[in-house]
Coordinates of C-alpha atoms in Angstrom, one line a residue:
M715 CA 120.4 91.0 155.7
I716 CA 120.7 87.0 155.0
C717 CA 117.4 84.8 153.8
T718 CA 116.0 83.1 157.1
R719 CA 116.0 79.8 154.1
C720 CA 118.8 79.8 152.5
I721 CA 122.6 81.7 152.0
Y722 CA 121.4 84.2 149.9
D723 CA 122.1 87.9 151.1
D724 CA 121.2 91.3 150.2
H725 CA 124.2 91.8 147.9
I726 CA 122.4 89.2 145.3
P727 CA 120.8 91.5 142.9
Y728 CA 117.2 91.9 143.0
I729 CA 116.7 89.7 146.1
S730 CA 113.5 90.9 148.1
F731 CA 112.9 89.6 151.7
D732 CA 109.3 88.7 152.7
S733 CA 107.9 90.0 156.9
R734 CA 109.9 86.6 158.0
G735 CA 112.8 87.4 156.0
V736 CA 112.4 84.4 153.2
C737 CA 113.7 85.8 149.7
N738 CA 112.3 85.9 146.3
Y739 CA 114.0 83.2 145.2
C740 CA 113.1 80.7 148.1
H741 CA 109.5 81.7 146.8
Q742 CA 110.5 80.9 143.5
H743 CA 111.6 78.1 143.7
D744 CA 108.7 76.8 146.2
Q745 CA 106.3 77.8 143.1
L746 CA 108.6 76.1 140.9
E747 CA 108.2 73.2 143.1
K748 CA 104.6 73.0 142.8
E749 CA 103.7 73.3 139.1
Y750 CA 106.5 71.2 138.4
P751 CA 107.2 68.6 141.0
T752 CA 110.1 66.4 141.1
G753 CA 109.6 61.8 142.8
A754 CA 107.0 59.8 141.7
E755 CA 104.6 62.3 141.3
G756 CA 107.0 64.2 138.7
R757 CA 107.5 60.8 136.9
R758 CA 103.6 60.3 136.9
R759 CA 103.0 64.1 135.2
L760 CA 106.2 63.0 133.0
E761 CA 104.7 59.8 131.5
G762 CA 101.4 61.3 131.1
L763 CA 102.3 64.1 129.1
A764 CA 104.5 60.9 126.8
D765 CA 101.6 59.1 126.7
Q766 CA 99.9 62.7 125.5
I767 CA 102.9 62.9 122.7
R768 CA 102.6 59.3 121.5
E769 CA 98.9 59.9 120.4
A770 CA 99.5 62.8 119.1
G771 CA 102.0 61.4 117.0
R772 CA 100.6 58.2 115.7
K773 CA 101.1 57.7 111.7
K774 CA 104.0 59.9 112.1
P775 CA 107.8 59.0 111.4
Y776 CA 108.8 61.2 115.1
D777 CA 106.6 62.0 118.2
V778 CA 108.8 64.8 119.3
V779 CA 112.0 67.0 117.9
V780 CA 115.0 67.0 120.5
G781 CA 117.8 69.7 120.1
V782 CA 120.8 68.5 120.9
S783 CA 123.6 70.4 121.3
G784 CA 125.9 67.9 122.7
G785 CA 125.7 68.8 126.1
C786 CA 124.6 66.7 129.2
D787 CA 121.4 68.6 129.4
S788 CA 119.7 68.0 125.8
S789 CA 121.6 64.6 125.8
Y790 CA 120.0 63.4 128.7
M791 CA 116.3 65.1 127.2
L792 CA 117.2 62.0 124.2
Y793 CA 117.6 59.7 126.4
L794 CA 114.3 60.4 128.8
A795 CA 112.7 60.8 125.4
K796 CA 113.8 57.3 124.3
D797 CA 113.7 56.1 127.7
L798 CA 109.5 56.9 128.0
G799 CA 108.5 54.5 124.7
L800 CA 108.9 58.2 122.2
R801 CA 110.5 58.2 118.8
P802 CA 113.0 61.6 119.4
L803 CA 114.4 63.3 115.8
A804 CA 117.3 64.8 117.3
A805 CA 118.5 68.0 115.8
H806 CA 121.6 69.8 115.8
F807 CA 123.1 73.1 114.3
D808 CA 126.8 73.4 113.7

């Protein structure tokens, strides 16, 4: 069986299909998209969270600690923290 929405088939571990032939991974994606939207709504929520973090960090030397591995994901998180006006402490452990 192949999912009616994506390319996953019944060879994928732990896959299941609903009565319409849509796989559990597509349903999981839909749920994550509702909880963590992208685009303008996602940016609005992110900026709201940054406002809360800045408020909680008042009179402290840093607003947030960002674990930095040197990879693109953590490096982007550090960039984004600065872009949102936060004062991050970058932490790396070798």
